[in-house]
Amino acid sequence: MTTAGTPGHGPLAGVRVVELAGIGPGPFAAMLLADLGADVVRVDRPGGAGIGVDPAYDITNRNKRSVIIDLKAEGGASSVLDLAERADILIEGYRPGVAERLGVGPEACRARNPELVYGRMTGWGQEGPLAHRAGHDIAYIALTGTLGMIGEPGEPPAVPANLLGDYAGGSLYLVVGVLAALQHARATGAGQVVDAAIVDGTAHLSTMIHGMMAAGAWQDRRRANLLDGGCPYYGTYETADGRYMAVGPLEQQFYGEFVELLGVPELGPARKDPARWEELRESVAARFRTRTRDEWAAVFEGSDACVAPVLSLREAPEHPHLAARGTFVDHGGIIQPAPAPRFSATPTSVRGGPALPGADTADVARDWDVPRLTKDGG
C-alpha cells in the first residue's frame, strides 16, 4: 500500500495513514507519524472536531492533509473505506463500538484491506467495566496511581497538564503499537487491531517505580522518595525573583560540585544521611533565595552539577542550547517544537502548517485515487 518516498521527508515517507478526526491523543499520534514522513490524511467532520482552537493554529495537524467526510451521510462510510483500502494505518479515537456503527470499524476496513493496521485510541480501552464511560486525561492517570504520586503531601495532587496521560501514555504508545504492527503486516501480509488505552500506557510508564516499591525502595505516598521531590537534591527551589531552579545531582560527583557552587560545601555529608535531609533542604532553599534565577543559572553554567533554570513556554525556545539544536522552529509565524527524534539518513521537518479542514480534498482524491471524494464530497 506504500507509495514512493520523497527524499528529506523522514523515515516513514511512503507510508499512508488515515486519521479519523478527534481531539487530543489521536491527532497528536497522527502528527508524530506525519512528522516522521507519513502521508497522513485527516478525515474531518463537517463543522470541525470541537477543539475550540482556530484550525490555522492547531499545529497538531501540521504535515497532514485534510478532507471533509460526513460519516453520517450516504456515501460517507464508503469514502472512508476507499481511503482505508489504500492505507497502511488507520487511527480512530471514538468510544468502543462507534466506528462499527458508522460503518468504518476494523472488520469493514480490513475486509477491504487485510494488511491494514487499525489503531484505536481511547482512555479506558476497548473492553472492561469503564470502556464505554466518558473521561479525560486526569481521570485516566488518577486510576493508574500516577496522579497520586505527584505533588506535596497533605495537598491535592499536582495536575501535570495533559502530558502524562493523553500524550505519553496515549499517543506515544499508539505510535509504537501501529509501527510494530506495520512491521508485522509487512512481514506476514496480515494487519491487526491495536488497542491503545491511556490507562494501559500510563500504568506502563510507572514500571520502574513498581519495581522499586516491590523492593522496598519506594514509599507509596507523595514527596517521600528519591525522584518525587522527597529528596532535597532532586527538586525545585525558589529564587530571589520568585522564579525557580531545578536541582538533580543524584550521583556523588555531581552532588559535590553542586554544594560547592551553591556555597554550602559543609553540607556535603548530608547527602547520605536522610536524618539531615530537612536541614539540607532548608539550607539549599535559603541559598537559592539570595539570588535571582538568571544569576544562579550563570553560576551553574558549564558545570556538571545537574542544575537548570525552570523556563516558561515562551522562554524555552530562546535558551542557547535549544536554539543551537533547533529544538523549536518558526513555521508560518508559529513557534513550535521541531519533529523528534532525529535521523541521520532520513531527516524530518515541518513541511506544512496545520491542515485546514477540507483544503486538500482534490489533491488526496488524485494522489490516493479516490475520485468519490470530489464527486460527492463524501
mmCIF file of C-alpha atoms in Angstrom, residues 53-368:
data_model
loop_
_atom_site.group_PDB
_atom_site.id
_atom_site.type_symbol
_atom_site.label_atom_id
_atom_site.label_comp_id
_atom_site.label_asym_id
_atom_site.label_seq_id
_atom_site.Cartn_x
_atom_site.Cartn_y
_atom_site.Cartn_z
ATOM 1 C CA VAL A 53 -8.963 26.494 18.521
ATOM 2 C CA ASP A 54 -8.773 28.215 15.151
ATOM 3 C CA PRO A 55 -7.667 25.402 12.776
ATOM 4 C CA ALA A 56 -4.903 27.666 11.493
ATOM 5 C CA TYR A 57 -3.235 27.410 14.918
ATOM 6 C CA ASP A 58 -3.860 23.734 15.652
ATOM 7 C CA ILE A 59 -0.310 22.601 14.980
ATOM 8 C CA THR A 60 -1.112 19.004 15.907
ATOM 9 C CA ASN A 61 -2.454 18.985 12.334
ATOM 10 C CA ARG A 62 0.823 20.082 10.755
ATOM 11 C CA ASN A 63 2.366 17.991 7.975
ATOM 12 C CA LYS A 64 -1.052 16.460 7.234
ATOM 13 C CA ARG A 65 -3.709 16.821 4.554
ATOM 14 C CA SER A 66 -7.425 17.146 5.229
ATOM 15 C CA VAL A 67 -10.641 16.032 3.588
ATOM 16 C CA ILE A 68 -14.159 16.522 4.922
ATOM 17 C CA ILE A 69 -16.401 13.477 5.039
ATOM 18 C CA ASP A 70 -19.749 13.251 6.784
ATOM 19 C CA LEU A 71 -19.784 9.716 8.121
ATOM 20 C CA LYS A 72 -23.484 10.004 8.913
ATOM 21 C CA ALA A 73 -24.377 10.899 5.332
ATOM 22 C CA GLU A 74 -24.984 8.479 2.482
ATOM 23 C CA GLY A 75 -21.682 7.504 0.912
ATOM 24 C CA GLY A 76 -19.619 8.805 3.818
ATOM 25 C CA ALA A 77 -18.527 5.426 5.129
ATOM 26 C CA SER A 78 -17.788 4.253 1.579
ATOM 27 C CA SER A 79 -15.413 7.166 1.070
ATOM 28 C CA VAL A 80 -13.508 6.276 4.241
ATOM 29 C CA LEU A 81 -13.379 2.626 3.187
ATOM 30 C CA ASP A 82 -11.927 3.714 -0.158
ATOM 31 C CA LEU A 83 -9.175 5.536 1.732
ATOM 32 C CA ALA A 84 -8.642 2.604 4.103
ATOM 33 C CA GLU A 85 -8.216 0.289 1.122
ATOM 34 C CA ARG A 86 -5.208 2.329 0.057
ATOM 35 C CA ALA A 87 -3.755 2.984 3.527
ATOM 36 C CA ASP A 88 -1.189 1.233 5.695
ATOM 37 C CA ILE A 89 -2.546 2.561 9.004
ATOM 38 C CA LEU A 90 -5.881 3.937 10.191
ATOM 39 C CA ILE A 91 -6.281 5.776 13.512
ATOM 40 C CA GLU A 92 -9.568 6.458 15.304
ATOM 41 C CA GLY A 93 -10.424 7.659 18.784
ATOM 42 C CA TYR A 94 -14.129 7.005 19.178
ATOM 43 C CA ARG A 95 -15.726 5.267 22.131
ATOM 44 C CA PRO A 96 -15.879 1.474 21.637
ATOM 45 C CA GLY A 97 -18.496 0.491 19.069
ATOM 46 C CA VAL A 98 -18.928 3.912 17.474
ATOM 47 C CA ALA A 99 -16.707 3.236 14.460
ATOM 48 C CA GLU A 100 -18.575 -0.011 13.877
ATOM 49 C CA ARG A 101 -21.930 1.787 13.967
ATOM 50 C CA LEU A 102 -20.627 4.319 11.460
ATOM 51 C CA GLY A 103 -19.570 1.516 9.113
ATOM 52 C CA VAL A 104 -15.818 2.095 9.408
ATOM 53 C CA GLY A 105 -14.875 -0.383 12.142
ATOM 54 C CA PRO A 106 -11.946 -2.799 11.915
ATOM 55 C CA GLU A 107 -13.884 -5.598 10.195
ATOM 56 C CA ALA A 108 -15.272 -3.346 7.477
ATOM 57 C CA CYS A 109 -11.905 -1.689 6.831
ATOM 58 C CA ARG A 110 -9.861 -4.858 6.899
ATOM 59 C CA ALA A 111 -12.345 -6.629 4.628
ATOM 60 C CA ARG A 112 -11.220 -4.116 2.017
ATOM 61 C CA ASN A 113 -7.564 -4.188 3.076
ATOM 62 C CA PRO A 114 -6.362 -7.249 5.046
ATOM 63 C CA GLU A 115 -2.932 -5.661 5.598
ATOM 64 C CA LEU A 116 -4.363 -2.580 7.295
ATOM 65 C CA VAL A 117 -3.171 -1.717 10.801
ATOM 66 C CA TYR A 118 -6.192 -0.332 12.657
ATOM 67 C CA GLY A 119 -5.156 1.813 15.624
ATOM 68 C CA ARG A 120 -7.730 2.538 18.334
ATOM 69 C CA MET A 121 -7.021 5.381 20.793
ATOM 70 C CA THR A 122 -9.149 5.511 23.942
ATOM 71 C CA GLY A 123 -8.768 6.329 27.599
ATOM 72 C CA TRP A 124 -10.243 3.190 29.136
ATOM 73 C CA GLY A 125 -9.590 0.688 26.325
ATOM 74 C CA GLN A 126 -11.894 -1.390 24.149
ATOM 75 C CA GLU A 127 -13.106 -3.597 27.000
ATOM 76 C CA GLY A 128 -13.557 -3.522 30.767
ATOM 77 C CA PRO A 129 -16.204 -2.067 33.097
ATOM 78 C CA LEU A 130 -15.345 1.554 32.203
ATOM 79 C CA ALA A 131 -14.826 1.056 28.460
ATOM 80 C CA HIS A 132 -17.985 2.932 27.460
ATOM 81 C CA ARG A 133 -17.652 5.722 30.014
ATOM 82 C CA ALA A 134 -16.603 9.267 29.143
ATOM 83 C CA GLY A 135 -13.313 10.505 30.539
ATOM 84 C CA HIS A 136 -10.310 12.731 30.128
ATOM 85 C CA ASP A 137 -6.602 12.561 30.882
ATOM 86 C CA ILE A 138 -6.939 13.457 34.566
ATOM 87 C CA ALA A 139 -9.305 10.573 35.302
ATOM 88 C CA TYR A 140 -7.169 8.058 33.444
ATOM 89 C CA ILE A 141 -3.957 8.946 35.274
ATOM 90 C CA ALA A 142 -5.856 9.107 38.583
ATOM 91 C CA LEU A 143 -6.953 5.493 38.297
ATOM 92 C CA THR A 144 -3.479 4.191 37.427
ATOM 93 C CA GLY A 145 -1.837 5.601 40.555
ATOM 94 C CA THR A 146 0.378 8.018 38.663
ATOM 95 C CA LEU A 147 -1.528 11.212 39.515
ATOM 96 C CA GLY A 148 -1.386 10.276 43.186
ATOM 97 C CA MET A 149 2.422 10.293 43.026
ATOM 98 C CA ILE A 150 2.738 13.954 42.058
ATOM 99 C CA GLY A 151 2.678 16.956 44.399
ATOM 100 C CA GLU A 152 3.051 17.895 48.025
ATOM 101 C CA PRO A 153 1.889 15.656 50.873
ATOM 102 C CA GLY A 154 -1.240 16.910 52.549
ATOM 103 C CA GLU A 155 -2.224 18.873 49.439
ATOM 104 C CA PRO A 156 -4.164 17.869 46.313
ATOM 105 C CA PRO A 157 -2.067 16.024 43.718
ATOM 106 C CA ALA A 158 -0.495 18.366 41.171
ATOM 107 C CA VAL A 159 -2.031 18.216 37.680
ATOM 108 C CA PRO A 160 0.712 17.672 35.021
ATOM 109 C CA ALA A 161 -1.294 19.372 32.238
ATOM 110 C CA ASN A 162 -2.484 16.568 29.936
ATOM 111 C CA LEU A 163 1.004 15.442 29.005
ATOM 112 C CA LEU A 164 1.325 12.334 31.148
ATOM 113 C CA GLY A 165 -1.890 10.578 30.119
ATOM 114 C CA ASP A 166 -3.007 11.852 26.714
ATOM 115 C CA TYR A 167 0.375 12.181 25.092
ATOM 116 C CA ALA A 168 2.882 9.998 26.972
ATOM 117 C CA GLY A 169 0.574 7.153 27.982
ATOM 118 C CA GLY A 170 -1.693 7.556 24.963
ATOM 119 C CA SER A 171 -0.225 8.991 21.752
ATOM 120 C CA LEU A 172 3.257 7.576 22.101
ATOM 121 C CA TYR A 173 2.012 4.075 22.870
ATOM 122 C CA LEU A 174 -0.366 4.217 19.923
ATOM 123 C CA VAL A 175 2.502 5.193 17.619
ATOM 124 C CA VAL A 176 4.740 2.419 18.949
ATOM 125 C CA GLY A 177 1.857 -0.008 18.545
ATOM 126 C CA VAL A 178 0.892 0.849 14.985
ATOM 127 C CA LEU A 179 4.503 0.889 13.810
ATOM 128 C CA ALA A 180 5.168 -2.500 15.406
ATOM 129 C CA ALA A 181 2.002 -3.846 13.794
ATOM 130 C CA LEU A 182 3.030 -2.327 10.461
ATOM 131 C CA GLN A 183 6.328 -4.220 10.655
ATOM 132 C CA HIS A 184 4.368 -7.423 11.318
ATOM 133 C CA ALA A 185 1.968 -6.701 8.452
ATOM 134 C CA ARG A 186 4.807 -6.190 6.022
ATOM 135 C CA ALA A 187 6.437 -9.437 7.132
ATOM 136 C CA THR A 188 3.285 -11.570 7.087
ATOM 137 C CA GLY A 189 0.727 -9.736 4.945
ATOM 138 C CA ALA A 190 -1.689 -9.650 7.892
ATOM 139 C CA GLY A 191 -2.824 -6.449 9.555
ATOM 140 C CA GLN A 192 -4.310 -6.273 13.026
ATOM 141 C CA VAL A 193 -6.100 -4.056 15.540
ATOM 142 C CA VAL A 194 -4.032 -2.061 18.049
ATOM 143 C CA ASP A 195 -5.907 -1.263 21.271
ATOM 144 C CA ALA A 196 -4.042 1.706 22.781
ATOM 145 C CA ALA A 197 -5.641 2.634 26.114
ATOM 146 C CA ILE A 198 -4.298 5.576 28.080
ATOM 147 C CA VAL A 199 -4.736 3.645 31.326
ATOM 148 C CA ASP A 200 -2.513 0.862 29.967
ATOM 149 C CA GLY A 201 0.198 3.174 28.672
ATOM 150 C CA THR A 202 0.266 5.378 31.759
ATOM 151 C CA ALA A 203 0.486 2.350 34.036
ATOM 152 C CA HIS A 204 3.321 1.015 31.862
ATOM 153 C CA LEU A 205 5.237 4.269 32.330
ATOM 154 C CA SER A 206 5.468 3.546 36.054
ATOM 155 C CA THR A 207 7.117 0.138 35.603
ATOM 156 C CA MET A 208 10.401 1.098 37.267
ATOM 157 C CA ILE A 209 8.624 2.603 40.252
ATOM 158 C CA HIS A 210 6.526 -0.528 40.778
ATOM 159 C CA GLY A 211 9.752 -2.499 40.854
ATOM 160 C CA MET A 212 11.263 -0.104 43.371
ATOM 161 C CA MET A 213 8.148 -0.328 45.534
ATOM 162 C CA ALA A 214 8.272 -4.122 45.499
ATOM 163 C CA ALA A 215 11.904 -3.921 46.598
ATOM 164 C CA GLY A 216 11.056 -1.577 49.461
ATOM 165 C CA ALA A 217 12.850 1.333 47.796
ATOM 166 C CA TRP A 218 9.755 3.436 47.108
ATOM 167 C CA GLN A 219 7.067 4.576 49.540
ATOM 168 C CA ASP A 220 3.502 4.718 48.236
ATOM 169 C CA ARG A 221 2.962 8.360 49.189
ATOM 170 C CA ARG A 222 3.863 11.742 47.737
ATOM 171 C CA ARG A 223 7.179 13.505 48.252
ATOM 172 C CA ALA A 224 8.733 10.664 50.211
ATOM 173 C CA ASN A 225 11.100 9.253 47.585
ATOM 174 C CA LEU A 226 14.240 9.919 45.619
ATOM 175 C CA LEU A 227 12.527 11.102 42.423
ATOM 176 C CA ASP A 228 9.278 12.703 43.612
ATOM 177 C CA GLY A 229 10.598 15.755 45.460
ATOM 178 C CA GLY A 230 11.143 13.944 48.733
ATOM 179 C CA CYS A 231 14.901 14.121 48.250
ATOM 180 C CA PRO A 232 16.371 17.619 48.851
ATOM 181 C CA TYR A 233 18.797 17.296 45.951
ATOM 182 C CA TYR A 234 16.109 16.357 43.434
ATOM 183 C CA GLY A 235 13.502 19.099 43.238
ATOM 184 C CA THR A 236 12.868 22.775 42.612
ATOM 185 C CA TYR A 237 13.799 25.855 44.634
ATOM 186 C CA GLU A 238 12.507 29.412 44.540
ATOM 187 C CA THR A 239 14.930 32.218 43.735
ATOM 188 C CA ALA A 240 15.066 35.852 44.843
ATOM 189 C CA ASP A 241 12.858 36.984 41.959
ATOM 190 C CA GLY A 242 10.103 34.438 42.560
ATOM 191 C CA ARG A 243 11.259 32.102 39.820
ATOM 192 C CA TYR A 244 12.738 28.630 40.181
ATOM 193 C CA MET A 245 15.780 26.421 39.686
ATOM 194 C CA ALA A 246 15.593 22.680 39.089
ATOM 195 C CA VAL A 247 18.131 20.594 41.006
ATOM 196 C CA GLY A 248 19.052 16.948 40.329
ATOM 197 C CA PRO A 249 22.637 15.967 41.245
ATOM 198 C CA LEU A 250 21.861 12.386 42.265
ATOM 199 C CA GLU A 251 25.384 10.995 41.857
ATOM 200 C CA GLN A 252 28.093 11.816 44.396
ATOM 201 C CA GLN A 253 30.427 13.576 41.977
ATOM 202 C CA PHE A 254 27.660 15.811 40.686
ATOM 203 C CA TYR A 255 26.371 16.485 44.194
ATOM 204 C CA GLY A 256 29.843 17.540 45.325
ATOM 205 C CA GLU A 257 30.036 20.097 42.531
ATOM 206 C CA PHE A 258 26.514 21.273 43.377
ATOM 207 C CA VAL A 259 27.177 22.094 47.031
ATOM 208 C CA GLU A 260 30.469 23.781 46.147
ATOM 209 C CA LEU A 261 28.900 26.077 43.557
ATOM 210 C CA LEU A 262 25.892 26.738 45.776
ATOM 211 C CA GLY A 263 28.244 27.807 48.549
ATOM 212 C CA VAL A 264 27.373 25.180 51.158
ATOM 213 C CA PRO A 265 30.284 22.690 50.950
ATOM 214 C CA GLU A 266 29.859 21.851 54.611
ATOM 215 C CA LEU A 267 26.599 20.113 53.735
ATOM 216 C CA GLY A 268 28.325 17.538 51.554
ATOM 217 C CA PRO A 269 27.933 14.689 54.090
ATOM 218 C CA ALA A 270 24.183 15.374 54.464
ATOM 219 C CA ARG A 271 23.554 13.651 51.148
ATOM 220 C CA LYS A 272 23.903 10.174 52.651
ATOM 221 C CA ASP A 273 22.029 10.913 55.891
ATOM 222 C CA PRO A 274 18.232 11.115 55.452
ATOM 223 C CA ALA A 275 18.024 12.391 59.029
ATOM 224 C CA ARG A 276 19.735 15.568 57.802
ATOM 225 C CA TRP A 277 17.654 15.986 54.657
ATOM 226 C CA GLU A 278 15.379 18.646 56.127
ATOM 227 C CA GLU A 279 18.421 20.601 57.277
ATOM 228 C CA LEU A 280 19.865 20.234 53.770
ATOM 229 C CA ARG A 281 16.595 21.271 52.152
ATOM 230 C CA GLU A 282 16.284 24.404 54.307
ATOM 231 C CA SER A 283 19.879 25.429 53.689
ATOM 232 C CA VAL A 284 19.616 24.899 49.939
ATOM 233 C CA ALA A 285 16.332 26.841 49.846
ATOM 234 C CA ALA A 286 17.859 29.723 51.824
ATOM 235 C CA ARG A 287 20.846 29.922 49.467
ATOM 236 C CA PHE A 288 18.706 29.950 46.321
ATOM 237 C CA ARG A 289 16.632 32.810 47.725
ATOM 238 C CA THR A 290 19.728 35.032 47.818
ATOM 239 C CA ARG A 291 19.998 35.453 44.039
ATOM 240 C CA THR A 292 17.735 35.643 41.013
ATOM 241 C CA ARG A 293 17.085 32.678 38.762
ATOM 242 C CA ASP A 294 19.265 34.023 35.979
ATOM 243 C CA GLU A 295 22.103 34.800 38.404
ATOM 244 C CA TRP A 296 22.044 31.210 39.631
ATOM 245 C CA ALA A 297 21.867 29.945 36.057
ATOM 246 C CA ALA A 298 25.100 31.838 35.389
ATOM 247 C CA VAL A 299 26.730 30.304 38.481
ATOM 248 C CA PHE A 300 25.957 26.761 37.353
ATOM 249 C CA GLU A 301 26.551 27.316 33.636
ATOM 250 C CA GLY A 302 29.115 24.899 32.240
ATOM 251 C CA SER A 303 29.084 22.694 35.339
ATOM 252 C CA ASP A 304 28.090 19.068 35.917
ATOM 253 C CA ALA A 305 26.007 19.992 38.959
ATOM 254 C CA CYS A 306 22.787 18.967 37.167
ATOM 255 C CA VAL A 307 21.061 22.301 37.819
ATOM 256 C CA ALA A 308 18.908 24.203 35.323
ATOM 257 C CA PRO A 309 16.598 27.223 35.356
ATOM 258 C CA VAL A 310 12.883 26.471 35.178
ATOM 259 C CA LEU A 311 11.817 28.257 31.993
ATOM 260 C CA SER A 312 8.365 29.207 30.782
ATOM 261 C CA LEU A 313 6.929 28.007 27.483
ATOM 262 C CA ARG A 314 7.777 31.354 25.900
ATOM 263 C CA GLU A 315 11.299 31.398 27.313
ATOM 264 C CA ALA A 316 12.292 27.860 26.335
ATOM 265 C CA PRO A 317 12.864 28.440 22.586
ATOM 266 C CA GLU A 318 15.334 31.220 23.411
ATOM 267 C CA HIS A 319 17.624 29.088 25.575
ATOM 268 C CA PRO A 320 21.037 28.894 23.861
ATOM 269 C CA HIS A 321 21.187 25.103 23.876
ATOM 270 C CA LEU A 322 17.709 24.608 22.454
ATOM 271 C CA ALA A 323 18.285 27.392 19.939
ATOM 272 C CA ALA A 324 21.568 25.808 18.817
ATOM 273 C CA ARG A 325 19.882 22.435 18.317
ATOM 274 C CA GLY A 326 16.830 23.895 16.601
ATOM 275 C CA THR A 327 14.578 22.206 19.157
ATOM 276 C CA PHE A 328 11.928 24.788 18.294
ATOM 277 C CA VAL A 329 11.174 26.146 14.830
ATOM 278 C CA ASP A 330 9.178 29.043 13.440
ATOM 279 C CA HIS A 331 6.825 27.853 10.723
ATOM 280 C CA GLY A 332 4.204 30.201 9.362
ATOM 281 C CA GLY A 333 4.790 32.597 12.238
ATOM 282 C CA ILE A 334 4.082 29.953 14.907
ATOM 283 C CA ILE A 335 6.910 28.960 17.240
ATOM 284 C CA GLN A 336 6.569 25.226 17.773
ATOM 285 C CA PRO A 337 8.578 22.144 18.762
ATOM 286 C CA ALA A 338 10.501 20.636 15.875
ATOM 287 C CA PRO A 339 9.890 16.998 14.926
ATOM 288 C CA ALA A 340 11.632 14.489 17.180
ATOM 289 C CA PRO A 341 13.625 12.295 17.321
ATOM 290 C CA ARG A 342 16.290 12.973 14.707
ATOM 291 C CA PHE A 343 17.520 10.723 11.910
ATOM 292 C CA SER A 344 20.908 10.752 10.206
ATOM 293 C CA ALA A 345 19.770 9.411 6.826
ATOM 294 C CA THR A 346 16.119 10.480 6.637
ATOM 295 C CA PRO A 347 15.830 13.928 8.237
ATOM 296 C CA THR A 348 12.435 15.253 9.224
ATOM 297 C CA SER A 349 10.999 18.764 9.082
ATOM 298 C CA VAL A 350 7.851 20.807 9.466
ATOM 299 C CA ARG A 351 6.805 20.597 5.810
ATOM 300 C CA GLY A 352 3.450 22.281 6.126
ATOM 301 C CA GLY A 353 1.297 24.168 8.570
ATOM 302 C CA PRO A 354 -1.948 22.948 10.114
ATOM 303 C CA ALA A 355 -4.156 21.189 7.582
ATOM 304 C CA LEU A 356 -7.298 23.279 7.188
ATOM 305 C CA PRO A 357 -10.481 21.177 7.101
ATOM 306 C CA GLY A 358 -11.227 20.007 3.572
ATOM 307 C CA ALA A 359 -8.464 22.052 1.950
ATOM 308 C CA ASP A 360 -6.741 19.067 0.351
ATOM 309 C CA THR A 361 -9.708 17.109 -0.974
ATOM 310 C CA ALA A 362 -8.816 17.394 -4.651
ATOM 311 C CA ASP A 363 -5.159 16.525 -4.110
ATOM 312 C CA VAL A 364 -5.967 13.497 -1.952
ATOM 313 C CA ALA A 365 -8.613 12.304 -4.419
ATOM 314 C CA ARG A 366 -5.975 12.372 -7.145
ATOM 315 C CA ASP A 367 -2.986 11.045 -5.180
ATOM 316 C CA TRP A 368 -4.868 8.231 -3.463
#
